[in-house]
Amino acid sequence: DTGVSQDPRHKITKRGQNVTFRCDPISEHNRLYWYRQTLGQGPEFLTYFQNEAQLEKSRLLSDRFSAERPKGSFSTLEIQRTEQGDSAMYLCASSLRAQGYTFGSGTRLTVV
Amino acid sequence: GQQLNQSPQSMFIQEGEDVSMNCTSSSIFNTWLWYKQEPGEGPVLLIALYKAGELTSNGRLTAQFGITRKDSFLNISASIPSDVGIYFCAGQGPSNDYKLSFGAGTTVTVRA
């Protein structure tokens, strides 16, 4: 297993467009997390899945954001009607239990 | 926003020096974690601490979980050029076992 995989690594989009990111967790991990990181800050929690169930959404996740994990394996994060403030690194992580988070390399989003 | 106060914000190291950084919180945590992040990559776990008072080493890295459960420090001994990067502390629990709260990071740079 090569760890947590995120695609794409970089995305440049025009304001108002929709974007979708994909995360493939470590195969035996049932927990999956999305975080957002802006320049000069640590990652901030967005949402958490246990298997296919989305168990918590941060208030940072406005109604333009939606995340899914349809079969309890890979996950997608969609941002609709992107705004310049959405520019950030979007990090996915997975774990088997509460401990042992492994992060992916992230998707860098730039909204122009 | 960030719950953890991490200091210093940045530091310059000379090869061979010992360096130290710390993290404090207004809330208690069950777990303290230290990560390193390099440009364009996700955070990589360096050390995990699970018990108040615990002192754990990983090679030249040593970290401690404060007795009050509200602080932690990381020491790097005999620094080498590849120690450059951004170091983040993160706390987990007790109100939930899945969400990490990160500090803003300590940027370590080699002194010319």
GROMACS .gro file of C-alpha atoms in nm:
model
  224
    1ASP     CA    1   0.000   0.000   0.000
    2THR     CA    2   0.137   0.341  -0.095
    3GLY     CA    3  -0.041   0.545   0.169
    4VAL     CA    4  -0.316   0.803   0.129
    5SER     CA    5  -0.348   0.921  -0.230
    6GLN     CA    6  -0.505   1.251  -0.336
    7ASP     CA    7  -0.593   1.367  -0.683
    8PRO     CA    8  -0.532   1.613  -0.834
    9ARG     CA    9  -0.223   1.753  -0.662
   10HIS     CA   10  -0.292   2.101  -0.797
   11LYS     CA   11  -0.605   2.267  -0.931
   12ILE     CA   12  -0.645   2.617  -1.070
   13THR     CA   13  -1.004   2.722  -1.130
   14LYS     CA   14  -1.195   3.036  -1.212
   15ARG     CA   15  -1.421   3.186  -0.949
   16GLY     CA   16  -1.769   3.044  -0.972
   17GLN     CA   17  -1.665   2.707  -1.113
   18ASN     CA   18  -1.721   2.375  -0.933
   19VAL     CA   19  -1.429   2.153  -0.838
   20THR     CA   20  -1.407   1.798  -0.707
   21PHE     CA   21  -1.117   1.634  -0.529
   22ARG     CA   22  -1.063   1.265  -0.467
   23CYS     CA   23  -0.900   1.084  -0.176
   24ASP     CA   24  -0.805   0.716  -0.167
   25PRO     CA   25  -0.728   0.614   0.192
   26ILE     CA   26  -0.508   0.330   0.311
   27SER     CA   27  -0.713   0.023   0.222
   28GLU     CA   28  -0.776  -0.120   0.569
   29HIS     CA   29  -0.856   0.219   0.726
   30ASN     CA   30  -1.223   0.273   0.806
   31ARG     CA   31  -1.189   0.634   0.920
   32LEU     CA   32  -1.137   0.919   0.673
   33TYR     CA   33  -1.091   1.289   0.739
   34TRP     CA   34  -1.074   1.610   0.538
   35TYR     CA   35  -0.877   1.913   0.658
   36ARG     CA   36  -0.809   2.254   0.503
   37GLN     CA   37  -0.481   2.439   0.541
   38THR     CA   38  -0.421   2.801   0.448
   39LEU     CA   39  -0.080   2.963   0.418
   40GLY     CA   40   0.096   3.006   0.749
   41GLN     CA   41  -0.159   2.804   0.945
   42GLY     CA   42  -0.200   2.450   1.066
   43PRO     CA   43  -0.463   2.222   0.915
   44GLU     CA   44  -0.824   2.279   1.023
   45PHE     CA   45  -1.078   1.998   1.054
   46LEU     CA   46  -1.355   1.990   0.793
   47THR     CA   47  -1.529   1.654   0.818
   48TYR     CA   48  -1.499   1.291   0.930
   49PHE     CA   49  -1.630   0.960   0.794
   50GLN     CA   50  -1.646   0.626   0.965
   51ASN     CA   51  -1.695   0.379   0.684
   52GLU     CA   52  -1.956   0.545   0.459
   53ALA     CA   53  -2.121   0.750   0.735
   54GLN     CA   54  -2.033   1.118   0.762
   55LEU     CA   55  -2.027   1.169   1.140
   56GLU     CA   56  -1.926   1.532   1.176
   57LYS     CA   57  -1.905   1.844   0.963
   58SER     CA   58  -1.723   2.154   1.080
   59ARG     CA   59  -1.896   2.490   1.051
   60LEU     CA   60  -1.609   2.572   0.812
   61LEU     CA   61  -1.788   2.344   0.566
   62SER     CA   62  -2.042   2.584   0.418
   63ASP     CA   63  -2.335   2.465   0.209
   64ARG     CA   64  -2.118   2.503  -0.101
   65PHE     CA   65  -1.906   2.214   0.022
   66SER     CA   66  -2.012   1.851   0.011
   67ALA     CA   67  -1.818   1.537   0.090
   68GLU     CA   68  -1.908   1.177   0.019
   69ARG     CA   69  -1.766   0.835   0.082
   70PRO     CA   70  -2.016   0.618  -0.106
   71LYS     CA   71  -1.881   0.269  -0.045
   72GLY     CA   72  -1.668   0.335   0.258
   73SER     CA   73  -1.354   0.340   0.047
   74PHE     CA   74  -1.252   0.651  -0.152
   75SER     CA   75  -1.398   0.993  -0.076
   76THR     CA   76  -1.473   1.303  -0.280
   77LEU     CA   77  -1.488   1.666  -0.170
   78GLU     CA   78  -1.681   1.899  -0.398
   79ILE     CA   79  -1.682   2.278  -0.380
   80GLN     CA   80  -1.956   2.452  -0.576
   81ARG     CA   81  -1.937   2.812  -0.698
   82THR     CA   82  -1.579   2.852  -0.582
   83GLU     CA   83  -1.468   3.178  -0.422
   84GLN     CA   84  -1.118   3.322  -0.385
   85GLY     CA   85  -1.134   3.248  -0.013
   86ASP     CA   86  -1.154   2.878  -0.095
   87SER     CA   87  -0.792   2.885  -0.211
   88ALA     CA   88  -0.607   2.650   0.023
   89MET     CA   89  -0.447   2.307   0.056
   90TYR     CA   90  -0.709   2.038   0.108
   91LEU     CA   91  -0.571   1.745   0.302
   92CYS     CA   92  -0.719   1.400   0.339
   93ALA     CA   93  -0.618   1.158   0.614
   94SER     CA   94  -0.719   0.808   0.718
   95SER     CA   95  -0.684   0.585   1.021
   96LEU     CA   96  -0.796   0.248   1.151
   97ARG     CA   97  -0.860   0.370   1.504
   98ALA     CA   98  -0.843   0.708   1.675
   99GLN     CA   99  -0.465   0.689   1.667
  100GLY     CA  100  -0.249   0.647   1.363
  101TYR     CA  101  -0.362   0.926   1.132
  102THR     CA  102  -0.184   0.921   0.796
  103PHE     CA  103  -0.214   1.230   0.577
  104GLY     CA  104  -0.204   1.245   0.200
  105SER     CA  105   0.004   1.498   0.008
  106GLY     CA  106  -0.295   1.726  -0.039
  107THR     CA  107  -0.465   1.908  -0.325
  108ARG     CA  108  -0.358   2.270  -0.368
  109LEU     CA  109  -0.655   2.475  -0.493
  110THR     CA  110  -0.608   2.819  -0.642
  111VAL     CA  111  -0.919   3.018  -0.732
  112VAL     CA  112  -0.851   3.303  -0.974
  113GLY     CA  113  -0.967   2.879   1.451
  114GLN     CA  114  -0.657   2.738   1.618
  115GLN     CA  115  -0.682   2.638   1.982
  116LEU     CA  116  -0.313   2.575   2.032
  117ASN     CA  117  -0.039   2.834   2.083
  118GLN     CA  118   0.285   2.717   1.929
  119SER     CA  119   0.617   2.894   1.978
  120PRO     CA  120   0.845   3.011   1.847
  121GLN     CA  121   0.680   3.099   1.517
  122SER     CA  122   1.013   3.055   1.340
  123MET     CA  123   1.372   2.972   1.419
  124PHE     CA  124   1.708   2.954   1.249
  125ILE     CA  125   1.930   2.659   1.320
  126GLN     CA  126   2.298   2.598   1.274
  127GLU     CA  127   2.403   2.243   1.208
  128GLY     CA  128   2.479   2.066   1.532
  129GLU     CA  129   2.261   2.288   1.751
  130ASP     CA  130   1.985   2.161   1.978
  131VAL     CA  131   1.648   2.327   1.917
  132SER     CA  132   1.329   2.332   2.116
  133MET     CA  133   0.970   2.432   2.047
  134ASN     CA  134   0.654   2.408   2.253
  135CYS     CA  135   0.281   2.414   2.240
  136THR     CA  136   0.023   2.524   2.495
  137SER     CA  137  -0.352   2.496   2.504
  138SER     CA  138  -0.638   2.630   2.709
  139SER     CA  139  -0.802   2.286   2.682
  140ILE     CA  140  -0.678   1.947   2.796
  141PHE     CA  141  -0.599   1.678   2.543
  142ASN     CA  142  -0.572   1.300   2.567
  143THR     CA  143  -0.310   1.278   2.295
  144TRP     CA  144  -0.039   1.512   2.176
  145LEU     CA  145   0.115   1.467   1.833
  146TRP     CA  146   0.408   1.631   1.657
  147TYR     CA  147   0.419   1.651   1.277
  148LYS     CA  148   0.667   1.779   1.021
  149GLN     CA  149   0.553   1.925   0.690
  150GLU     CA  150   0.769   2.001   0.388
  151PRO     CA  151   0.665   2.227   0.100
  152GLY     CA  152   0.386   2.083  -0.113
  153GLU     CA  153   0.340   1.776   0.106
  154GLY     CA  154   0.108   1.666   0.382
  155PRO     CA  155   0.212   1.649   0.749
  156VAL     CA  156   0.416   1.345   0.852
  157LEU     CA  157   0.386   1.212   1.207
  158LEU     CA  158   0.707   1.234   1.410
  159ILE     CA  159   0.602   1.146   1.764
  160ALA     CA  160   0.274   1.053   1.938
  161LEU     CA  161   0.222   1.096   2.313
  162TYR     CA  162  -0.067   0.925   2.490
  163LYS     CA  163  -0.012   0.977   2.863
  164ALA     CA  164   0.044   1.284   3.081
  165GLY     CA  165   0.410   1.308   3.178
  166GLU     CA  166   0.520   1.075   2.899
  167LEU     CA  167   0.862   1.142   2.747
  168THR     CA  168   0.918   0.976   2.410
  169SER     CA  169   1.211   0.976   2.169
  170ASN     CA  170   1.238   0.904   1.800
  171GLY     CA  171   1.603   0.922   1.698
  172ARG     CA  172   1.722   1.278   1.759
  173LEU     CA  173   1.370   1.393   1.845
  174THR     CA  174   1.231   1.397   2.199
  175ALA     CA  175   0.884   1.509   2.299
  176GLN     CA  176   0.700   1.532   2.629
  177PHE     CA  177   0.331   1.534   2.721
  178GLY     CA  178   0.285   1.794   2.994
  179ILE     CA  179   0.150   1.687   3.332
  180THR     CA  180  -0.139   1.933   3.310
  181ARG     CA  181  -0.232   1.779   2.970
  182LYS     CA  182  -0.233   2.133   2.832
  183ASP     CA  183   0.117   2.151   2.689
  184SER     CA  184   0.390   1.964   2.507
  185PHE     CA  185   0.740   2.031   2.383
  186LEU     CA  186   0.960   1.893   2.106
  187ASN     CA  187   1.339   1.892   2.113
  188ILE     CA  188   1.565   1.823   1.817
  189SER     CA  189   1.921   1.741   1.915
  190ALA     CA  190   2.230   1.789   1.697
  191SER     CA  191   2.030   1.941   1.412
  192ILE     CA  192   2.117   1.863   1.051
  193PRO     CA  193   2.020   2.049   0.732
  194SER     CA  194   1.734   1.810   0.653
  195ASP     CA  195   1.561   1.914   0.976
  196VAL     CA  196   1.434   2.226   0.795
  197GLY     CA  197   1.060   2.235   0.753
  198ILE     CA  198   0.749   2.333   0.942
  199TYR     CA  199   0.676   2.152   1.267
  200PHE     CA  200   0.320   2.132   1.396
  201CYS     CA  201   0.182   2.021   1.729
  202ALA     CA  202  -0.166   1.873   1.740
  203GLY     CA  203  -0.398   1.773   2.023
  204GLN     CA  204  -0.668   1.506   2.021
  205GLY     CA  205  -0.961   1.440   2.258
  206PRO     CA  206  -1.108   1.416   2.514
  207SER     CA  207  -1.445   1.535   2.382
  208ASN     CA  208  -1.402   1.327   2.070
  209ASP     CA  209  -1.144   1.076   1.955
  210TYR     CA  210  -1.112   1.172   1.592
  211LYS     CA  211  -1.054   1.546   1.550
  212LEU     CA  212  -0.707   1.700   1.562
  213SER     CA  213  -0.653   2.062   1.664
  214PHE     CA  214  -0.329   2.203   1.523
  215GLY     CA  215  -0.096   2.481   1.622
  216ALA     CA  216   0.012   2.737   1.362
  217GLY     CA  217   0.351   2.576   1.320
  218THR     CA  218   0.719   2.650   1.384
  219THR     CA  219   0.923   2.715   1.069
  220VAL     CA  220   1.279   2.586   1.100
  221THR     CA  221   1.535   2.730   0.859
  222VAL     CA  222   1.910   2.675   0.830
  223ARG     CA  223   2.114   2.981   0.927
  224ALA     CA  224   2.338   3.083   0.643
   0.00000   0.00000   0.00000
